[in-house]
Amino acid sequence: MRRNRRVKIVATLGPASTNEETMRHLFEAGADVFRVNMSHATHDGLREVHGIVRKLETEFSRPIGILVDLQGPKLRIGKIESGTMRLTKGDIVSFVRREDVGGLGRVHLPHPEIFESVENGHMLLLDDGKLRLRVVEASDVRIDAEVLNSGLLGSRKGISLPDTVLPFGALTDKDRADIECANSIGVSWLALSFVQRPADIEEARKLSKNRSAIMAKIEKPTAIHFLKEIVDLADGIMVARGDLGVEMPVEKVPGLQKQISRAARNAGKPVVVATQMLESMIYAPVPTRAEVSDVATAVFEGTDAVMLSAESAIGKFPVEAVATMNSIAVEVEHDPLHAAIIHAQRIDPQATGADAISAAARTVAETLDLAAIVCYTASGATALRAARERPQQPILALTPIPRTARKLSIVWGQHCVLADDPINLDDMVAKACRIAYEEGFAKAGQQVIVTAGVPLGKSGATNLLRIAEVDPTADDDIP
């Protein structure tokens, strides 16, 4: 099955969609990667999803990615005596370490790390940012904060600290157990929540033992401060606009989305735009016009993937939501302005032989109007470089490694096919032409350009760039 678009679609699974029949329909509608949110999923549930995805791979002869989204640390206040308490603008509320039921201007905060790190003037955001407070006095046992807007505060509501760097990593004991489970079944991607610093990425990679690619979710102001370092260390980036819009003014989020996307593109790392893209489709069979424009903007930006969350996890119309996102992406990519905008955002190649080869392949393919760019890749690096160029021609990635093919399922423009190692260079080129023909990327007599960035299997090809004519009658088993 070949997609008629370059941007990829990530569909979150949940009660509305975690069954084989619905997942099959989601894939047919356009889902390229299935996301499992470990805030709600169990290890048995993850194994069930993995089994269904591998069955669908066999059925459709296409690699399908799984993105395991780790929960990360959850900071919450304690219980409130009456269930809720009213906070009035101008009041001073005391957050205390001592375990006690909250009430009468006092809130239990069972996180010693906050008391150790917060400073006067720092902001406290409660209940997804609905209530905002500013710290006026802080000590090891008590934090006094002024209420900036009135509202009701309920028991066990979440607390965010956008100005405070907390002295713990992004991984909890639960996350470590979830990583171990994900490694045992071989998932493609791990999404790391609430990244604060580059060290968070290093810890996750050490735990994953490089068996899964690491995607850093950018949702905290401190992550923006370390954005370059985080992008350099991670395998991919997610613009997690929900929590980012809680911890920062919402009017800053669109600009940050572009900043993060550009940083990932510069580094040749896939970037996913997430949260509330088609939010109204949780309850309605069609999206709002503003939501359509939101998805379209991400596609025009050249983002690698757009993601559905609650729309496909708990919504009433999960398949329709994926189909709608697919239709929007196809329409945008066929818009005459799309190619011009993508071209204007093109990034200069890095000063390496592999990047120079990828840039040359894109230039040659566009100048000669070739049918496709065919990349042989073992780790996925060559295909990522080709995608970084955002060429007009489709990219056909050939790899003998299933894990690499599944990793590339989230990358812009990649159509991945599992193929045996070529015997020699002639065999490599012949296989590329045959598969391009069989997959519908080239007709007989058309030309493709074949690249390989590193030594690959028996062929030993490295920094290869060759133009070849497609001949479906040729034998690719060249001795």
GROMACS .gro file of C-alpha atoms in nm, residues 31-468:
model
  438
   31ALA     CA    1  -0.235   0.582   1.006
   32ASP     CA    2   0.138   0.512   0.965
   33VAL     CA    3   0.232   0.484   1.333
   34PHE     CA    4   0.029   0.374   1.635
   35ARG     CA    5   0.091   0.558   1.963
   36VAL     CA    6   0.041   0.386   2.299
   37ASN     CA    7   0.005   0.627   2.592
   38MET     CA    8   0.157   0.456   2.894
   39SER     CA    9  -0.030   0.692   3.126
   40HIS     CA   10  -0.329   0.468   3.060
   41ALA     CA   11  -0.194   0.146   2.903
   42THR     CA   12  -0.071  -0.170   3.076
   43HIS     CA   13   0.213  -0.397   2.973
   44ASP     CA   14  -0.036  -0.664   2.866
   45GLY     CA   15  -0.217  -0.401   2.661
   46LEU     CA   16   0.108  -0.295   2.494
   47ARG     CA   17   0.187  -0.656   2.405
   48GLU     CA   18  -0.162  -0.693   2.259
   49VAL     CA   19  -0.112  -0.384   2.041
   50HIS     CA   20   0.228  -0.513   1.930
   51GLY     CA   21   0.078  -0.845   1.823
   52ILE     CA   22  -0.197  -0.677   1.622
   53VAL     CA   23   0.045  -0.438   1.452
   54ARG     CA   24   0.276  -0.720   1.348
   55LYS     CA   25  -0.023  -0.908   1.207
   56LEU     CA   26  -0.125  -0.600   1.008
   57GLU     CA   27   0.231  -0.565   0.879
   58THR     CA   28   0.211  -0.913   0.734
   59GLU     CA   29  -0.136  -0.853   0.593
   60PHE     CA   30  -0.045  -0.527   0.418
   61SER     CA   31   0.325  -0.602   0.353
   62ARG     CA   32   0.415  -0.264   0.503
   63PRO     CA   33   0.628  -0.173   0.805
   64ILE     CA   34   0.419  -0.005   1.076
   65GLY     CA   35   0.569   0.189   1.365
   66ILE     CA   36   0.475   0.179   1.733
   67LEU     CA   37   0.537   0.488   1.949
   68VAL     CA   38   0.535   0.418   2.323
   69ASP     CA   39   0.470   0.747   2.504
   70LEU     CA   40   0.613   0.731   2.855
   71GLN     CA   41   0.413   0.894   3.134
   72GLY     CA   42   0.698   1.081   3.300
   73PRO     CA   43   0.681   1.241   3.645
   74LYS     CA   44   0.334   1.354   3.750
   75LEU     CA   45   0.325   1.632   4.009
   76ARG     CA   46   0.001   1.666   4.203
   77ILE     CA   47  -0.121   1.840   4.516
   78GLY     CA   48  -0.265   1.637   4.803
   79LYS     CA   49  -0.624   1.592   4.914
   80ILE     CA   50  -0.849   1.883   5.006
   81GLU     CA   51  -1.080   1.833   5.303
   82SER     CA   52  -1.407   1.932   5.133
   83GLY     CA   53  -1.299   1.806   4.790
   84THR     CA   54  -1.255   2.160   4.655
   85MET     CA   55  -1.146   2.497   4.783
   86ARG     CA   56  -1.202   2.842   4.633
   87LEU     CA   57  -0.898   3.050   4.551
   88THR     CA   58  -0.963   3.425   4.523
   89LYS     CA   59  -0.739   3.665   4.336
   90GLY     CA   60  -0.502   3.836   4.577
   91ASP     CA   61  -0.522   3.567   4.846
   92ILE     CA   62  -0.207   3.399   4.980
   93VAL     CA   63  -0.210   3.020   4.974
   94SER     CA   64   0.042   2.814   5.170
   95PHE     CA   65   0.178   2.489   5.024
   96VAL     CA   66   0.317   2.268   5.300
   97ARG     CA   67   0.531   1.953   5.304
   98ARG     CA   68   0.371   1.811   5.618
   99GLU     CA   69   0.117   1.546   5.522
  100ASP     CA   70  -0.220   1.691   5.605
  101VAL     CA   71  -0.559   1.742   5.445
  102GLY     CA   72  -0.574   2.078   5.274
  103GLY     CA   73  -0.819   2.357   5.342
  104LEU     CA   74  -0.850   2.713   5.475
  105GLY     CA   75  -0.571   2.851   5.260
  106ARG     CA   76  -0.338   2.554   5.308
  107VAL     CA   77  -0.253   2.289   5.044
  108HIS     CA   78  -0.051   1.973   5.098
  109LEU     CA   79   0.226   1.937   4.838
  110PRO     CA   80   0.386   1.589   4.861
  111HIS     CA   81   0.696   1.669   4.653
  112PRO     CA   82   1.006   1.769   4.857
  113GLU     CA   83   1.193   1.845   4.533
  114ILE     CA   84   0.967   2.144   4.470
  115PHE     CA   85   1.046   2.298   4.808
  116GLU     CA   86   1.418   2.249   4.740
  117SER     CA   87   1.409   2.423   4.401
  118VAL     CA   88   1.135   2.689   4.387
  119GLU     CA   89   1.231   3.055   4.435
  120ASN     CA   90   1.050   3.380   4.498
  121GLY     CA   91   0.881   3.505   4.185
  122HIS     CA   92   0.840   3.160   4.028
  123MET     CA   93   0.500   3.070   3.885
  124LEU     CA   94   0.285   2.780   4.006
  125LEU     CA   95   0.021   2.651   3.764
  126LEU     CA   96  -0.259   2.432   3.897
  127ASP     CA   97  -0.517   2.217   3.717
  128ASP     CA   98  -0.365   2.243   3.367
  129GLY     CA   99  -0.298   2.613   3.409
  130LYS     CA  100  -0.651   2.710   3.503
  131LEU     CA  101  -0.519   2.859   3.828
  132ARG     CA  102  -0.202   3.069   3.835
  133LEU     CA  103  -0.006   3.166   4.147
  134ARG     CA  104   0.320   3.351   4.206
  135VAL     CA  105   0.559   3.251   4.486
  136VAL     CA  106   0.611   3.532   4.740
  137GLU     CA  107   0.809   3.336   4.999
  138ALA     CA  108   0.971   2.993   4.987
  139SER     CA  109   1.143   2.772   5.244
  140ASP     CA  110   1.227   2.404   5.284
  141VAL     CA  111   0.891   2.332   5.444
  142ARG     CA  112   0.651   2.597   5.315
  143ILE     CA  113   0.574   2.794   5.000
  144ASP     CA  114   0.350   3.100   5.015
  145ALA     CA  115   0.203   3.204   4.682
  146GLU     CA  116  -0.030   3.482   4.567
  147VAL     CA  117  -0.337   3.381   4.367
  148LEU     CA  118  -0.341   3.562   4.030
  149ASN     CA  119  -0.685   3.448   3.914
  150SER     CA  120  -0.988   3.317   4.100
  151GLY     CA  121  -1.128   2.966   4.069
  152LEU     CA  122  -1.198   2.631   4.234
  153LEU     CA  123  -0.913   2.393   4.316
  154GLY     CA  124  -0.991   2.024   4.351
  155SER     CA  125  -0.808   1.743   4.527
  156ARG     CA  126  -0.509   1.578   4.358
  157LYS     CA  127  -0.494   1.830   4.074
  158GLY     CA  128  -0.172   1.863   3.879
  159ILE     CA  129   0.086   2.132   3.945
  160SER     CA  130   0.335   2.272   3.693
  161LEU     CA  131   0.636   2.492   3.757
  162PRO     CA  132   0.743   2.660   3.432
  163ASP     CA  133   1.019   2.869   3.593
  164THR     CA  134   1.170   2.596   3.810
  165VAL     CA  135   1.429   2.334   3.712
  166LEU     CA  136   1.346   2.037   3.931
  167PRO     CA  137   1.623   1.810   4.062
  168PHE     CA  138   1.497   1.487   3.911
  169GLY     CA  139   1.505   1.333   3.567
  170ALA     CA  140   1.224   1.273   3.321
  171LEU     CA  141   1.205   0.901   3.403
  172THR     CA  142   1.019   0.744   3.694
  173ASP     CA  143   1.032   0.383   3.817
  174LYS     CA  144   0.716   0.321   3.614
  175ASP     CA  145   0.885   0.461   3.302
  176ARG     CA  146   1.185   0.233   3.353
  177ALA     CA  147   0.957  -0.070   3.375
  178ASP     CA  148   0.769   0.048   3.065
  179ILE     CA  149   1.097   0.086   2.874
  180GLU     CA  150   1.196  -0.268   2.969
  181CYS     CA  151   0.863  -0.398   2.841
  182ALA     CA  152   0.892  -0.196   2.518
  183ASN     CA  153   1.246  -0.326   2.462
  184SER     CA  154   1.135  -0.685   2.516
  185ILE     CA  155   0.886  -0.668   2.229
  186GLY     CA  156   1.084  -0.437   1.999
  187VAL     CA  157   0.892  -0.110   1.960
  188SER     CA  158   1.013   0.152   1.713
  189TRP     CA  159   1.002   0.470   1.922
  190LEU     CA  160   1.000   0.580   2.286
  191ALA     CA  161   0.855   0.927   2.354
  192LEU     CA  162   1.013   1.088   2.660
  193SER     CA  163   0.776   1.318   2.852
  194PHE     CA  164   0.866   1.636   3.044
  195VAL     CA  165   1.223   1.658   2.918
  196GLN     CA  166   1.410   1.932   3.105
  197ARG     CA  167   1.774   1.886   3.009
  198PRO     CA  168   2.002   1.687   2.773
  199ALA     CA  169   2.085   1.440   3.051
  200ASP     CA  170   1.725   1.315   3.037
  201ILE     CA  171   1.785   1.192   2.681
  202GLU     CA  172   2.110   1.024   2.779
  203GLU     CA  173   1.941   0.836   3.063
  204ALA     CA  174   1.660   0.713   2.838
  205ARG     CA  175   1.905   0.597   2.572
  206LYS     CA  176   2.109   0.409   2.829
  207LEU     CA  177   1.799   0.231   2.955
  208SER     CA  178   1.671   0.153   2.606
  209LYS     CA  179   2.014   0.013   2.506
  210ASN     CA  180   1.963   0.170   2.161
  211ARG     CA  181   1.691  -0.082   2.082
  212SER     CA  182   1.431   0.193   2.036
  213ALA     CA  183   1.467   0.542   1.891
  214ILE     CA  184   1.422   0.823   2.146
  215MET     CA  185   1.174   1.103   2.076
  216ALA     CA  186   1.199   1.405   2.307
  217LYS     CA  187   0.871   1.575   2.384
  218ILE     CA  188   0.922   1.950   2.408
  219GLU     CA  189   0.666   2.070   2.662
  220LYS     CA  190   0.863   2.264   2.925
  221PRO     CA  191   1.031   2.607   2.906
  222THR     CA  192   1.357   2.456   3.030
  223ALA     CA  193   1.358   2.226   2.728
  224ILE     CA  194   1.335   2.530   2.501
  225HIS     CA  195   1.643   2.671   2.675
  226PHE     CA  196   1.837   2.349   2.597
  227LEU     CA  197   1.668   2.290   2.260
  228LYS     CA  198   1.983   2.258   2.047
  229GLU     CA  199   2.147   2.012   2.284
  230ILE     CA  200   1.827   1.807   2.317
  231VAL     CA  201   1.778   1.795   1.939
  232ASP     CA  202   2.138   1.684   1.892
  233LEU     CA  203   2.097   1.394   2.137
  234ALA     CA  204   1.745   1.276   2.051
  235ASP     CA  205   1.643   1.072   1.746
  236GLY     CA  206   1.324   1.271   1.699
  237ILE     CA  207   1.129   1.562   1.846
  238MET     CA  208   0.763   1.607   1.937
  239VAL     CA  209   0.605   1.951   1.970
  240ALA     CA  210   0.376   1.868   2.264
  241ARG     CA  211   0.159   2.176   2.238
  242GLY     CA  212  -0.079   2.081   2.520
  243ASP     CA  213   0.158   2.103   2.815
  244LEU     CA  214   0.374   2.359   2.636
  245GLY     CA  215   0.067   2.584   2.617
  246VAL     CA  216   0.007   2.534   2.990
  247GLU     CA  217   0.357   2.622   3.101
  248MET     CA  218   0.403   2.910   2.855
  249PRO     CA  219   0.166   3.179   2.727
  250VAL     CA  220  -0.051   3.023   2.458
  251GLU     CA  221   0.028   3.302   2.212
  252LYS     CA  222   0.392   3.188   2.212
  253VAL     CA  223   0.314   2.831   2.109
  254PRO     CA  224   0.280   2.887   1.729
  255GLY     CA  225   0.617   3.058   1.713
  256LEU     CA  226   0.775   2.789   1.929
  257GLN     CA  227   0.626   2.523   1.702
  258LYS     CA  228   0.809   2.678   1.407
  259GLN     CA  229   1.130   2.721   1.608
  260ILE     CA  230   1.129   2.359   1.724
  261SER     CA  231   1.038   2.227   1.379
  262ARG     CA  232   1.316   2.424   1.216
  263ALA     CA  233   1.572   2.306   1.473
  264ALA     CA  234   1.477   1.943   1.412
  265ARG     CA  235   1.486   1.992   1.034
  266ASN     CA  236   1.832   2.151   1.057
  267ALA     CA  237   1.957   1.846   1.243
  268GLY     CA  238   1.786   1.600   1.010
  269LYS     CA  239   1.567   1.464   1.290
  270PRO     CA  240   1.196   1.384   1.240
  271VAL     CA  241   0.954   1.623   1.410
  272VAL     CA  242   0.595   1.544   1.514
  273VAL     CA  243   0.332   1.813   1.577
  274ALA     CA  244   0.081   1.699   1.839
  275THR     CA  245  -0.220   1.793   2.051
  276GLN     CA  246  -0.572   1.911   1.967
  277MET     CA  247  -0.524   1.902   1.591
  278LEU     CA  248  -0.878   1.778   1.526
  279GLU     CA  249  -1.011   1.808   1.882
  280SER     CA  250  -1.375   1.862   1.785
  281MET     CA  251  -1.380   1.522   1.613
  282ILE     CA  252  -1.385   1.357   1.954
  283TYR     CA  253  -1.760   1.424   1.938
  284ALA     CA  254  -1.831   1.541   1.582
  285PRO     CA  255  -1.785   1.362   1.247
  286VAL     CA  256  -1.628   1.672   1.087
  287PRO     CA  257  -1.364   1.915   1.217
  288THR     CA  258  -1.384   2.291   1.252
  289ARG     CA  259  -1.236   2.511   0.980
  290ALA     CA  260  -0.973   2.634   1.227
  291GLU     CA  261  -0.861   2.276   1.296
  292VAL     CA  262  -0.828   2.207   0.924
  293SER     CA  263  -0.609   2.517   0.894
  294ASP     CA  264  -0.400   2.401   1.192
  295VAL     CA  265  -0.325   2.066   1.028
  296ALA     CA  266  -0.261   2.236   0.694
  297THR     CA  267  -0.013   2.478   0.852
  298ALA     CA  268   0.189   2.188   0.993
  299VAL     CA  269   0.193   2.019   0.652
  300PHE     CA  270   0.298   2.341   0.478
  301GLU     CA  271   0.582   2.370   0.732
  302GLY     CA  272   0.713   2.033   0.617
  303THR     CA  273   0.669   1.860   0.951
  304ASP     CA  274   0.740   1.487   0.941
  305ALA     CA  275   0.421   1.375   1.112
  306VAL     CA  276   0.096   1.505   1.257
  307MET     CA  277  -0.063   1.330   1.551
  308LEU     CA  278  -0.412   1.248   1.675
  309SER     CA  279  -0.456   1.199   2.049
  310ALA     CA  280  -0.801   1.177   2.208
  311GLU     CA  281  -0.960   1.194   1.861
  312SER     CA  282  -0.855   0.837   1.784
  313ALA     CA  283  -0.814   0.709   2.143
  314ILE     CA  284  -1.151   0.789   2.300
  315GLY     CA  285  -1.340   0.974   2.027
  316LYS     CA  286  -1.662   0.866   1.864
  317PHE     CA  287  -1.511   0.886   1.514
  318PRO     CA  288  -1.154   0.751   1.527
  319VAL     CA  289  -1.139   0.622   1.171
  320GLU     CA  290  -1.305   0.935   1.033
  321ALA     CA  291  -1.050   1.148   1.219
  322VAL     CA  292  -0.758   0.966   1.054
  323ALA     CA  293  -0.929   0.980   0.714
  324THR     CA  294  -0.989   1.354   0.756
  325MET     CA  295  -0.627   1.420   0.849
  326ASN     CA  296  -0.518   1.213   0.550
  327SER     CA  297  -0.745   1.412   0.316
  328ILE     CA  298  -0.616   1.746   0.448
  329ALA     CA  299  -0.254   1.636   0.403
  330VAL     CA  300  -0.312   1.510   0.048
  331GLU     CA  301  -0.490   1.831  -0.052
  332VAL     CA  302  -0.219   2.055   0.095
  333GLU     CA  303   0.065   1.861  -0.066
  334HIS     CA  304  -0.105   1.894  -0.405
  335ASP     CA  305  -0.150   2.269  -0.359
  336PRO     CA  306   0.074   2.468  -0.599
  337LEU     CA  307   0.209   2.671  -0.306
  338HIS     CA  308   0.327   2.365  -0.114
  339ALA     CA  309   0.635   2.293  -0.326
  340ALA     CA  310   0.737   2.660  -0.324
  341ILE     CA  311   0.705   2.686   0.055
  342ILE     CA  312   0.899   2.363   0.111
  343HIS     CA  313   1.168   2.483  -0.130
  344ALA     CA  314   1.196   2.816   0.051
  345GLN     CA  315   1.257   2.631   0.380
  346ARG     CA  316   1.528   2.408   0.234
  347ILE     CA  317   1.836   2.373   0.450
  348ASP     CA  318   2.199   2.374   0.338
  349PRO     CA  319   2.369   2.033   0.364
  350GLN     CA  320   2.616   1.969   0.642
  351ALA     CA  321   2.985   1.943   0.551
  352THR     CA  322   2.998   1.563   0.524
  353GLY     CA  323   3.028   1.331   0.229
  354ALA     CA  324   2.696   1.160   0.308
  355ASP     CA  325   2.509   1.492   0.327
  356ALA     CA  326   2.670   1.613   0.006
  357ILE     CA  327   2.557   1.293  -0.167
  358SER     CA  328   2.199   1.341  -0.044
  359ALA     CA  329   2.192   1.703  -0.157
  360ALA     CA  330   2.335   1.604  -0.495
  361ALA     CA  331   2.076   1.327  -0.532
  362ARG     CA  332   1.794   1.575  -0.473
  363THR     CA  333   1.942   1.826  -0.721
  364VAL     CA  334   1.998   1.564  -0.990
  365ALA     CA  335   1.653   1.411  -0.940
  366GLU     CA  336   1.479   1.749  -0.969
  367THR     CA  337   1.693   1.873  -1.259
  368LEU     CA  338   1.643   1.557  -1.466
  369ASP     CA  339   1.286   1.504  -1.342
  370LEU     CA  340   1.364   1.148  -1.232
  371ALA     CA  341   1.088   0.918  -1.110
  372ALA     CA  342   1.221   0.855  -0.758
  373ILE     CA  343   1.514   0.863  -0.517
  374VAL     CA  344   1.601   0.513  -0.395
  375CYS     CA  345   1.804   0.489  -0.072
  376TYR     CA  346   1.975   0.179   0.059
  377THR     CA  347   2.004   0.212   0.436
  378ALA     CA  348   2.095  -0.007   0.732
  379SER     CA  349   2.057   0.232   1.025
  380GLY     CA  350   1.817   0.471   0.852
  381ALA     CA  351   2.072   0.755   0.837
  382THR     CA  352   2.083   0.771   0.456
  383ALA     CA  353   1.705   0.785   0.433
  384LEU     CA  354   1.692   1.056   0.700
  385ARG     CA  355   1.939   1.266   0.502
  386ALA     CA  356   1.727   1.223   0.191
  387ALA     CA  357   1.416   1.333   0.382
  388ARG     CA  358   1.601   1.635   0.524
  389GLU     CA  359   1.634   1.762   0.167
  390ARG     CA  360   1.253   1.750   0.120
  391PRO     CA  361   1.285   1.655  -0.250
  392GLN     CA  362   1.004   1.682  -0.502
  393GLN     CA  363   1.054   1.316  -0.597
  394PRO     CA  364   0.926   1.035  -0.375
  395ILE     CA  365   1.180   0.857  -0.153
  396LEU     CA  366   1.196   0.478  -0.160
  397ALA     CA  367   1.398   0.342   0.133
  398LEU     CA  368   1.529  -0.015   0.103
  399THR     CA  369   1.663  -0.191   0.410
  400PRO     CA  370   1.720  -0.551   0.522
  401ILE     CA  371   1.645  -0.457   0.885
  402PRO     CA  372   1.278  -0.452   1.000
  403ARG     CA  373   1.358  -0.227   1.299
  404THR     CA  374   1.499   0.037   1.063
  405ALA     CA  375   1.194   0.021   0.837
  406ARG     CA  376   0.961   0.067   1.136
  407LYS     CA  377   1.169   0.358   1.265
  408LEU     CA  378   1.141   0.531   0.926
  409SER     CA  379   0.762   0.496   0.922
  410ILE     CA  380   0.737   0.831   1.103
  411VAL     CA  381   0.977   1.015   0.868
  412TRP     CA  382   0.860   1.255   0.595
  413GLY     CA  383   0.832   1.106   0.248
  414GLN     CA  384   0.965   0.761   0.333
  415HIS     CA  385   0.817   0.455   0.165
  416CYS     CA  386   1.007   0.166   0.323
  417VAL     CA  387   1.050  -0.179   0.174
  418LEU     CA  388   1.233  -0.471   0.329
  419ALA     CA  389   1.492  -0.598   0.082
  420ASP     CA  390   1.783  -0.842   0.100
  421ASP     CA  391   2.138  -0.715   0.098
  422PRO     CA  392   2.259  -0.668  -0.260
  423ILE     CA  393   2.548  -0.883  -0.379
  424ASN     CA  394   2.737  -0.605  -0.554
  425LEU     CA  395   2.681  -0.257  -0.698
  426ASP     CA  396   2.514  -0.379  -1.015
  427ASP     CA  397   2.281  -0.598  -0.812
  428MET     CA  398   2.205  -0.299  -0.587
  429VAL     CA  399   2.103  -0.083  -0.880
  430ALA     CA  400   1.902  -0.362  -1.044
  431LYS     CA  401   1.713  -0.434  -0.720
  432ALA     CA  402   1.639  -0.064  -0.676
  433CYS     CA  403   1.493  -0.038  -1.025
  434ARG     CA  404   1.285  -0.354  -0.990
  435ILE     CA  405   1.139  -0.252  -0.653
  436ALA     CA  406   1.069   0.103  -0.775
  437TYR     CA  407   0.871  -0.051  -1.059
  438GLU     CA  408   0.687  -0.305  -0.842
  439GLU     CA  409   0.595  -0.044  -0.581
  440GLY     CA  410   0.453   0.190  -0.845
  441PHE     CA  411   0.719   0.461  -0.819
  442ALA     CA  412   0.855   0.427  -1.172
  443LYS     CA  413   0.735   0.303  -1.508
  444ALA     CA  414   0.939   0.109  -1.760
  445GLY     CA  415   1.188   0.340  -1.930
  446GLN     CA  416   1.185   0.600  -1.652
  447GLN     CA  417   1.499   0.674  -1.451
  448VAL     CA  418   1.565   0.668  -1.077
  449ILE     CA  419   1.863   0.778  -0.874
  450VAL     CA  420   2.014   0.525  -0.633
  451THR     CA  421   2.208   0.625  -0.320
  452ALA     CA  422   2.384   0.445  -0.035
  453GLY     CA  423   2.557   0.642   0.237
  454VAL     CA  424   2.756   0.378   0.428
  455PRO     CA  425   2.895   0.031   0.356
  456LEU     CA  426   2.595  -0.197   0.315
  457GLY     CA  427   2.601  -0.573   0.342
  458LYS     CA  428   2.776  -0.775   0.074
  459SER     CA  429   2.789  -0.489  -0.176
  460GLY     CA  430   3.018  -0.267   0.031
  461ALA     CA  431   2.854   0.039  -0.129
  462THR     CA  432   2.943   0.371   0.029
  463ASN     CA  433   2.855   0.726  -0.079
  464LEU     CA  434   2.704   0.580  -0.394
  465LEU     CA  435   2.515   0.797  -0.644
  466ARG     CA  436   2.397   0.635  -0.966
  467ILE     CA  437   2.123   0.705  -1.220
  468ALA     CA  438   1.958   0.399  -1.369
   0.00000   0.00000   0.00000
